[in-house]
PDB file of N, CA and C in Angstrom:
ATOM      1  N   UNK A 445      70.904 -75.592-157.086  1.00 73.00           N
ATOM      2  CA  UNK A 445      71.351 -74.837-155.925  1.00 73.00           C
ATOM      3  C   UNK A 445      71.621 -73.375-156.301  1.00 73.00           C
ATOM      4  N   UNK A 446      72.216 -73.018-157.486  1.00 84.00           N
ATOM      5  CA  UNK A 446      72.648 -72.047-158.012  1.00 84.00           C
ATOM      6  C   UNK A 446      71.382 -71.059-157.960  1.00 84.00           C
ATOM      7  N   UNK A 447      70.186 -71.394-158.434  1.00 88.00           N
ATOM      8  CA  UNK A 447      69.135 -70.994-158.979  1.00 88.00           C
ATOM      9  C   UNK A 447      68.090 -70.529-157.244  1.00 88.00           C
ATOM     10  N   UNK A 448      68.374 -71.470-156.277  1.00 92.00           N
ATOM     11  CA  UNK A 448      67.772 -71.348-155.383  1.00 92.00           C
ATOM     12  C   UNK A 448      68.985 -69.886-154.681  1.00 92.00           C
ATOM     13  N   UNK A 449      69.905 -70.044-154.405  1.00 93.00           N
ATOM     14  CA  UNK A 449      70.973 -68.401-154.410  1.00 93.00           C
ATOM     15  C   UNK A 449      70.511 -67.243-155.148  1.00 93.00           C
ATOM     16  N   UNK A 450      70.672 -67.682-155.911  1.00 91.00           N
ATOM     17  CA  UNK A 450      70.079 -66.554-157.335  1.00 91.00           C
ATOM     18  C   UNK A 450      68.680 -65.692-156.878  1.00 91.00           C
ATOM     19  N   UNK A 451      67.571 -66.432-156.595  1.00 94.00           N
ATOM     20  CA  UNK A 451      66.509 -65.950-156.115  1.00 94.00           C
ATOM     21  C   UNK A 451      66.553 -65.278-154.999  1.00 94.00           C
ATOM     22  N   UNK A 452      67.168 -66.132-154.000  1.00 95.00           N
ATOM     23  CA  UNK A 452      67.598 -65.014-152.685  1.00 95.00           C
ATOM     24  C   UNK A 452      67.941 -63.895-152.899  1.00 95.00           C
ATOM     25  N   UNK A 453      69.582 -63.645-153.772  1.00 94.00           N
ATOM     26  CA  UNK A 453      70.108 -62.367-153.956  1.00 94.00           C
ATOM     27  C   UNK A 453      68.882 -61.669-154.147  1.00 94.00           C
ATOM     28  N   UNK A 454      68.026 -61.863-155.412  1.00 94.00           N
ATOM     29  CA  UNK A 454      67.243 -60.849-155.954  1.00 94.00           C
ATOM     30  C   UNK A 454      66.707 -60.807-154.486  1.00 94.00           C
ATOM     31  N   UNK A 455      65.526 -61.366-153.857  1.00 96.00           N
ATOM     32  CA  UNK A 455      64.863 -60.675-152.724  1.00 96.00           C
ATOM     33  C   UNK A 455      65.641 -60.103-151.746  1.00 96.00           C
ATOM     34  N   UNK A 456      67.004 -60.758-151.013  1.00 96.00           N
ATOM     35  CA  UNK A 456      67.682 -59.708-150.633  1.00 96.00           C
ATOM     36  C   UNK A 456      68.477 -57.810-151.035  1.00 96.00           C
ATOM     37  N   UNK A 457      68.610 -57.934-152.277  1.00 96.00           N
ATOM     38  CA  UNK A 457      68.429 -57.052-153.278  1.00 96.00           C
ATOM     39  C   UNK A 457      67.259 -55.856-152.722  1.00 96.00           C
ATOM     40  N   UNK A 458      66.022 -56.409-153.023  1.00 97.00           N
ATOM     41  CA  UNK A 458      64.670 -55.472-153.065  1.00 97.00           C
ATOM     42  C   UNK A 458      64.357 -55.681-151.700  1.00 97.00           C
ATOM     43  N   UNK A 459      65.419 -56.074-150.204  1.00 97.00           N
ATOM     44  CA  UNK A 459      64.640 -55.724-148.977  1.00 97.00           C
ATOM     45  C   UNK A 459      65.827 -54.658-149.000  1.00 97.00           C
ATOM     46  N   UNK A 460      67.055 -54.906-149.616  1.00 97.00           N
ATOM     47  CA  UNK A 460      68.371 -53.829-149.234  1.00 97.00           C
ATOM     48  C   UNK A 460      67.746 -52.216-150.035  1.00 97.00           C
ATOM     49  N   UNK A 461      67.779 -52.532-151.094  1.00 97.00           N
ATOM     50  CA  UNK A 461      66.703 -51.075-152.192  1.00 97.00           C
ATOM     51  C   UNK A 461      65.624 -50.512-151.464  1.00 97.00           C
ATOM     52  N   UNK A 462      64.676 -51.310-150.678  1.00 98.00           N
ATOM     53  CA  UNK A 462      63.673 -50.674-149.740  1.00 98.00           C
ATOM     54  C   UNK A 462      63.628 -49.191-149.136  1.00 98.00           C
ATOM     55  N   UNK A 463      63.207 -48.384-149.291  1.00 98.00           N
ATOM     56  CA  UNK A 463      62.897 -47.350-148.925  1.00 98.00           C
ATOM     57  C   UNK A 463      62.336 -47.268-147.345  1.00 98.00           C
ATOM     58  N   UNK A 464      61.838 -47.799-147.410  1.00 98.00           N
ATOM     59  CA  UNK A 464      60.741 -47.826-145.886  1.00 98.00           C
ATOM     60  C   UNK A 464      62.108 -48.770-144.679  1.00 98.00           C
ATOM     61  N   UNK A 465      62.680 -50.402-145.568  1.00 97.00           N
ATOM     62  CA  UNK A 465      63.702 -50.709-144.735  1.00 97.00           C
ATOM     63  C   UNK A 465      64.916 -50.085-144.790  1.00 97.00           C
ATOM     64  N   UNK A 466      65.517 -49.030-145.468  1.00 97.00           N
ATOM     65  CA  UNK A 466      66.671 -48.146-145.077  1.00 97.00           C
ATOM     66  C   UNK A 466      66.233 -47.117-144.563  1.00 97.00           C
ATOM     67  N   UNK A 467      64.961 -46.485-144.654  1.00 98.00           N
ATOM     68  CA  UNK A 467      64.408 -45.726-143.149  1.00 98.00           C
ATOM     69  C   UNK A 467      64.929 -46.212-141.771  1.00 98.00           C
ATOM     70  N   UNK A 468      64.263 -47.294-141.989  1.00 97.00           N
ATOM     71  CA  UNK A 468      63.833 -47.708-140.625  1.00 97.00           C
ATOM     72  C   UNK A 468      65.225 -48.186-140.026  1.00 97.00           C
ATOM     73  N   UNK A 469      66.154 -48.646-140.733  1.00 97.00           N
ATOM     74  CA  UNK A 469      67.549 -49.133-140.202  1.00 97.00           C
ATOM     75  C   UNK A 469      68.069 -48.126-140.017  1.00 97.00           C
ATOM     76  N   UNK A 470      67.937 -46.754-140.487  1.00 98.00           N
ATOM     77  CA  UNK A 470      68.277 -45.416-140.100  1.00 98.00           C
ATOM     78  C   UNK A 470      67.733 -44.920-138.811  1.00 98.00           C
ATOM     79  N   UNK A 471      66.900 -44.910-139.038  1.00 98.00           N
ATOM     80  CA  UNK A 471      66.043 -44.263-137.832  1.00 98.00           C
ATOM     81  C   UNK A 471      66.520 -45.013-136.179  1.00 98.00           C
ATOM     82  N   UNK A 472      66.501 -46.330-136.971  1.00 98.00           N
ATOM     83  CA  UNK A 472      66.651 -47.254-135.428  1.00 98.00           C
ATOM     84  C   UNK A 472      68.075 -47.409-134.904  1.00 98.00           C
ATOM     85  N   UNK A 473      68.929 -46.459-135.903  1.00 97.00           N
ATOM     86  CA  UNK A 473      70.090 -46.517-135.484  1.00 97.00           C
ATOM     87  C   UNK A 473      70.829 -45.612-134.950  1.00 97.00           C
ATOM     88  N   UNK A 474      70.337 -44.646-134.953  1.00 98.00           N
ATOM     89  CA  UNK A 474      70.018 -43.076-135.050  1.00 98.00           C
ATOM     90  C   UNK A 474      69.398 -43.082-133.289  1.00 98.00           C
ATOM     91  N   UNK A 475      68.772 -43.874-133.102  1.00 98.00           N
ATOM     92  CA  UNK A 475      68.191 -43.563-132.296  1.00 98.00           C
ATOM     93  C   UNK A 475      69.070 -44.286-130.774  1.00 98.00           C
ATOM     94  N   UNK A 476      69.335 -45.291-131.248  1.00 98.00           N
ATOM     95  CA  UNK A 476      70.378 -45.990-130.233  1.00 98.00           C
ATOM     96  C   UNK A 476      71.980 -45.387-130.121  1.00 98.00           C
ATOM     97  N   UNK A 477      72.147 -44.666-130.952  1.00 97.00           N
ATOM     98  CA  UNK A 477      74.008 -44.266-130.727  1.00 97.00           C
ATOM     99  C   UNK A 477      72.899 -42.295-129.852  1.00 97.00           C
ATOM    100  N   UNK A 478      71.964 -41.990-129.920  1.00 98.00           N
ATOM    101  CA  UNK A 478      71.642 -41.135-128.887  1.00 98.00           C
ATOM    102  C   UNK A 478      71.127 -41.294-128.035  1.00 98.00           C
ATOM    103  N   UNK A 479      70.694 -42.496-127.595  1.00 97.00           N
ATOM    104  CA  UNK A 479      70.439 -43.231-126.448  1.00 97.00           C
ATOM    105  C   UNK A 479      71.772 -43.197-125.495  1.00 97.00           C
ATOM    106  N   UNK A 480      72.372 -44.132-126.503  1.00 97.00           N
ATOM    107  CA  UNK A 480      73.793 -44.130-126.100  1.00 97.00           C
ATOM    108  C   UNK A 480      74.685 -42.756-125.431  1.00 97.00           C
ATOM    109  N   UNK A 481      74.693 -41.865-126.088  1.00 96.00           N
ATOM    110  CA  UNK A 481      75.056 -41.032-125.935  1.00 96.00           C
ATOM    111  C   UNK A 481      74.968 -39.572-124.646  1.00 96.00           C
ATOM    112  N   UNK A 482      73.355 -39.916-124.387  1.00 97.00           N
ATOM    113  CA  UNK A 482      72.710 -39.471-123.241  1.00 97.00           C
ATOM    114  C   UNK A 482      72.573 -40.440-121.911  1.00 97.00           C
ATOM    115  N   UNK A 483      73.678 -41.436-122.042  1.00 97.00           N
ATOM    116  CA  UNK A 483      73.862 -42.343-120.922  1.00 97.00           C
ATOM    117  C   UNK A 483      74.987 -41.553-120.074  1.00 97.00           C
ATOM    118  N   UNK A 484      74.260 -41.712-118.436  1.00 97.00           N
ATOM    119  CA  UNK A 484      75.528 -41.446-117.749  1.00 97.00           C
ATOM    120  C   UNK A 484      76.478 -42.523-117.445  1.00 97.00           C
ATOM    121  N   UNK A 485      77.585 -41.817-116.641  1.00 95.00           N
ATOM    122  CA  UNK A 485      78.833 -42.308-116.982  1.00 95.00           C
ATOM    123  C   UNK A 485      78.110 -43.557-116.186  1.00 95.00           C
ATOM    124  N   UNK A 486      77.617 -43.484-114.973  1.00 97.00           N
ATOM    125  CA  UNK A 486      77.140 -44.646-114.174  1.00 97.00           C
ATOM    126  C   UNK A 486      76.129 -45.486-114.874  1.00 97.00           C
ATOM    127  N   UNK A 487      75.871 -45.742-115.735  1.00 97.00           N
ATOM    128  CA  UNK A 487      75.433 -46.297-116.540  1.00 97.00           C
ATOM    129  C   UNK A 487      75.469 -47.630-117.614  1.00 97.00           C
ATOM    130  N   UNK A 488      76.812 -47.495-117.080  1.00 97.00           N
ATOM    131  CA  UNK A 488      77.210 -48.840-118.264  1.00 97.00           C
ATOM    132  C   UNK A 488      76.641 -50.054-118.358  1.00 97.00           C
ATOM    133  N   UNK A 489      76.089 -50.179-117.734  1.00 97.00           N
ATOM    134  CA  UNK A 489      75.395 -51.719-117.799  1.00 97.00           C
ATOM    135  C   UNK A 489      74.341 -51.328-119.199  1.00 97.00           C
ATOM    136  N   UNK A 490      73.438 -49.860-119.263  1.00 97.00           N
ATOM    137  CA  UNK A 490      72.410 -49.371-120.010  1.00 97.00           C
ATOM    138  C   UNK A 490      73.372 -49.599-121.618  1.00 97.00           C
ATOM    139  N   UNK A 491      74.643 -48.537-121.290  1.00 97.00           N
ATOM    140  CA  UNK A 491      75.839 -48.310-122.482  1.00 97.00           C
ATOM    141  C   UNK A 491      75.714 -49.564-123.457  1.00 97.00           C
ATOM    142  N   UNK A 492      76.341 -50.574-122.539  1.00 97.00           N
ATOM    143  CA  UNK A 492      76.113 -51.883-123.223  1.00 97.00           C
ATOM    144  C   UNK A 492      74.867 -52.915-123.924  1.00 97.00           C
ATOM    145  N   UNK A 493      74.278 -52.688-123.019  1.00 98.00           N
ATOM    146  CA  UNK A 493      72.437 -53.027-123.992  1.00 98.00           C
ATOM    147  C   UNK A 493      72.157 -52.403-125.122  1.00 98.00           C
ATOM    148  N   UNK A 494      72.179 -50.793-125.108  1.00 98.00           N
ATOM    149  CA  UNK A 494      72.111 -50.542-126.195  1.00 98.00           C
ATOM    150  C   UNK A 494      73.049 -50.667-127.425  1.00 98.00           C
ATOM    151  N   UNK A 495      74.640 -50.613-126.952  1.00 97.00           N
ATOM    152  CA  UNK A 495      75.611 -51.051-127.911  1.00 97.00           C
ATOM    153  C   UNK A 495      75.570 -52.834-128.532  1.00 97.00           C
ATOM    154  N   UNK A 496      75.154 -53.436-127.369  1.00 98.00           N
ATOM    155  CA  UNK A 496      74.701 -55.199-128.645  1.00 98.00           C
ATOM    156  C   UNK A 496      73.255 -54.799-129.166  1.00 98.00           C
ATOM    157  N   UNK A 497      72.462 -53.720-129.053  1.00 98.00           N
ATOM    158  CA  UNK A 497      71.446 -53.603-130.265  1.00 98.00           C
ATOM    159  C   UNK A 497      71.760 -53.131-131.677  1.00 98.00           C
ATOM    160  N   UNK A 498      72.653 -52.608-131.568  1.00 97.00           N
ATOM    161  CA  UNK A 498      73.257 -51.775-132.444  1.00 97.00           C
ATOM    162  C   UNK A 498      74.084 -52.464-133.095  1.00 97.00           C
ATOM    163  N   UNK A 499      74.427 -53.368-132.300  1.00 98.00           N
ATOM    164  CA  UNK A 499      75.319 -54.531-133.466  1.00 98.00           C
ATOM    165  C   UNK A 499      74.446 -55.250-134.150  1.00 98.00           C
ATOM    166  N   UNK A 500      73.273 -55.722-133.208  1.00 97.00           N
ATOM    167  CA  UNK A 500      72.384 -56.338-133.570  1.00 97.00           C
ATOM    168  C   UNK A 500      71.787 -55.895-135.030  1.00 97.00           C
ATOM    169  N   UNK A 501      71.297 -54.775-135.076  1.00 97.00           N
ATOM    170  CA  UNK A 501      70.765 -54.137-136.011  1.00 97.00           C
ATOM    171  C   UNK A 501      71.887 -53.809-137.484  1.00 97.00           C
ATOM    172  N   UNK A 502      73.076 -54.095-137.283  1.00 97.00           N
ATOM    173  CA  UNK A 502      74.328 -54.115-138.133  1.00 97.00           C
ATOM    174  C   UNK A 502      74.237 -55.667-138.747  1.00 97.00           C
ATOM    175  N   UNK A 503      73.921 -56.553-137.712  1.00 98.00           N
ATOM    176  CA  UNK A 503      73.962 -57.470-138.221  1.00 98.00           C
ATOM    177  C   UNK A 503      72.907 -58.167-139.274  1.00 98.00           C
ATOM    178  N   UNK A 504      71.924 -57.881-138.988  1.00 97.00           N
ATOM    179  CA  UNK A 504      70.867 -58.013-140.172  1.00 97.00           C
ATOM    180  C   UNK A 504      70.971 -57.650-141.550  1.00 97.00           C
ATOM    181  N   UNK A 505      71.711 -56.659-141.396  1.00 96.00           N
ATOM    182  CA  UNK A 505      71.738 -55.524-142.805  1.00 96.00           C
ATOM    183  C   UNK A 505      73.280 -56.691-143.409  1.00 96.00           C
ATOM    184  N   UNK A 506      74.449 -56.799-142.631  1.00 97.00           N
ATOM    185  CA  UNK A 506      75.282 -57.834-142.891  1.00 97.00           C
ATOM    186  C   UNK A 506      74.647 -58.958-143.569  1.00 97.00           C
ATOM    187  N   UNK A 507      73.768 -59.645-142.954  1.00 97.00           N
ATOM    188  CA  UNK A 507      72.770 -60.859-143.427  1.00 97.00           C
ATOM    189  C   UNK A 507      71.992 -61.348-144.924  1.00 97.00           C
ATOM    190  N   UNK A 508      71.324 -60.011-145.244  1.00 96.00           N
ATOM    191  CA  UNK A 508      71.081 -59.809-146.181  1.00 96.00           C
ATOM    192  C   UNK A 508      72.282 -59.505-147.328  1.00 96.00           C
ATOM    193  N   UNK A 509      73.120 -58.722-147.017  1.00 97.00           N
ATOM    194  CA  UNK A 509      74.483 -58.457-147.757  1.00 97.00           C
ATOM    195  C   UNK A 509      75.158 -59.615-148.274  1.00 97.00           C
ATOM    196  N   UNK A 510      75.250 -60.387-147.201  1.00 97.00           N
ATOM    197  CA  UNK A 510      75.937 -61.678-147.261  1.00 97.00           C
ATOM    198  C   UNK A 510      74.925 -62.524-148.205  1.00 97.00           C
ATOM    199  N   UNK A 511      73.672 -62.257-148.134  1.00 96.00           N
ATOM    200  CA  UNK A 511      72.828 -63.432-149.165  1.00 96.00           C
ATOM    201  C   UNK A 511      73.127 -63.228-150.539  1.00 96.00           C
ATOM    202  N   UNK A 512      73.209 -61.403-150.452  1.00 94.00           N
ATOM    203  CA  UNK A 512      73.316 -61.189-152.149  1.00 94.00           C
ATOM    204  C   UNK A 512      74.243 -61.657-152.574  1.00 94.00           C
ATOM    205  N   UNK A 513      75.781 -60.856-152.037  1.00 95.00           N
ATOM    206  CA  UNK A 513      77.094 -61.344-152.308  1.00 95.00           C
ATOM    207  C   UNK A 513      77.167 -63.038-153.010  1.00 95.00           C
ATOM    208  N   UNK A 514      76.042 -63.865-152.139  1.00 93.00           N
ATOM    209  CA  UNK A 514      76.348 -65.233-152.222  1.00 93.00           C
ATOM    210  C   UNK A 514      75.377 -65.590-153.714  1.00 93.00           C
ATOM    211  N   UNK A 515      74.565 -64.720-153.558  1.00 92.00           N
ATOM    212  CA  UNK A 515      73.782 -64.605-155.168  1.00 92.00           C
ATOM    213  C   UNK A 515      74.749 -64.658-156.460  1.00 92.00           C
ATOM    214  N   UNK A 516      75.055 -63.263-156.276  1.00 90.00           N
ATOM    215  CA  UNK A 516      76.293 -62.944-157.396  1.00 90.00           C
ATOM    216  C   UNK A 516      77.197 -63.864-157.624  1.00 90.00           C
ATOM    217  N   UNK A 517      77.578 -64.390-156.251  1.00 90.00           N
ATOM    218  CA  UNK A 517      78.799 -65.417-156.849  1.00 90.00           C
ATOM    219  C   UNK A 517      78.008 -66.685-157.560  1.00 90.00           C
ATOM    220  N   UNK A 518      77.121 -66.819-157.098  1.00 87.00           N
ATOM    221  CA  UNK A 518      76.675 -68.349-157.719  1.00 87.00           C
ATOM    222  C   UNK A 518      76.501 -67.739-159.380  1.00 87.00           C
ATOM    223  N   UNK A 519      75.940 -66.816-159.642  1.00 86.00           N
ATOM    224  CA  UNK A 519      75.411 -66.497-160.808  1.00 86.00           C
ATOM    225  C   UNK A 519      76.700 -66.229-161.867  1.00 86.00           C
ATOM    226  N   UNK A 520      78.037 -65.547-161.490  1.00 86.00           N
ATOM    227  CA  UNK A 520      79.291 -65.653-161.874  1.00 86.00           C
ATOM    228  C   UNK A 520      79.536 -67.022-162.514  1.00 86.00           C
ATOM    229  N   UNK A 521      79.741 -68.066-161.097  1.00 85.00           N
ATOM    230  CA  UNK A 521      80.191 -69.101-161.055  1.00 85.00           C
ATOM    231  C   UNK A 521      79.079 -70.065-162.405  1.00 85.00           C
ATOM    232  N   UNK A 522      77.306 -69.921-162.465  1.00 82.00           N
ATOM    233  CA  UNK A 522      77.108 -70.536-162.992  1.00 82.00           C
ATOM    234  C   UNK A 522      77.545 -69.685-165.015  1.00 82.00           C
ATOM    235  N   UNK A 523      77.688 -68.554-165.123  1.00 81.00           N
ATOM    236  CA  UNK A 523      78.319 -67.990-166.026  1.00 81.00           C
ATOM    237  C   UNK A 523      79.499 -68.657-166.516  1.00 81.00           C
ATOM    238  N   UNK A 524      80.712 -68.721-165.810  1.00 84.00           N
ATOM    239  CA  UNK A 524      81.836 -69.432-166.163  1.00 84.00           C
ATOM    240  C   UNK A 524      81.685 -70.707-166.412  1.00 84.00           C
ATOM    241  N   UNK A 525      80.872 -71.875-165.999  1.00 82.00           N
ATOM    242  CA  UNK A 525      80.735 -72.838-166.190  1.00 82.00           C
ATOM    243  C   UNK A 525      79.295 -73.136-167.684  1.00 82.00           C
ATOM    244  N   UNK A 526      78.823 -72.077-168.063  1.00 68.00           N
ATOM    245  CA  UNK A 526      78.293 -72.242-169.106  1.00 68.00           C
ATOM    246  C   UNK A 526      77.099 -72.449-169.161  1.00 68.00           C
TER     247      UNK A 526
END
């Protein structure tokens, strides 16, 4: 199990290091808080669509975070145990 974690981290690792995917999580995020931003006040229904994309797009990057994190610990954990 340890070993199947382990592998994840690393590929989560090299999609987080990505160049082209921290562009693009830039760009696409960048682009929704000025979406956002050029909403009128009568608008909120728009406000809100684009604000759960934006979580949305938080949450992926969380996802991957969370795989590595869970990498490291296994790899710790199989360290201490020898």
């Amino acid at each position: 199990m340890a070993r199947v974690e382990k592998e994840r981290a690393f590929k989560a690792q090299q999609i987080l290091d990505n160049e082209i995917y921290q562009e693009s999580i830039k760009i696409i995020q960048d682009q929704l808080v000025e979406a956002w931003q050029n909403t009128a006040v009568s608008q909120q229904e728009e406000r809100e669509k684009i604000y759960q994309m934006l979580l949305a797009t938080k949450q992926v990057v969380s996802y991957f975070e969370k795989v590595l994190t869970t990498g490291k610990m296994a790899e710790m954990q199989e360290l201490e145990n020898g």
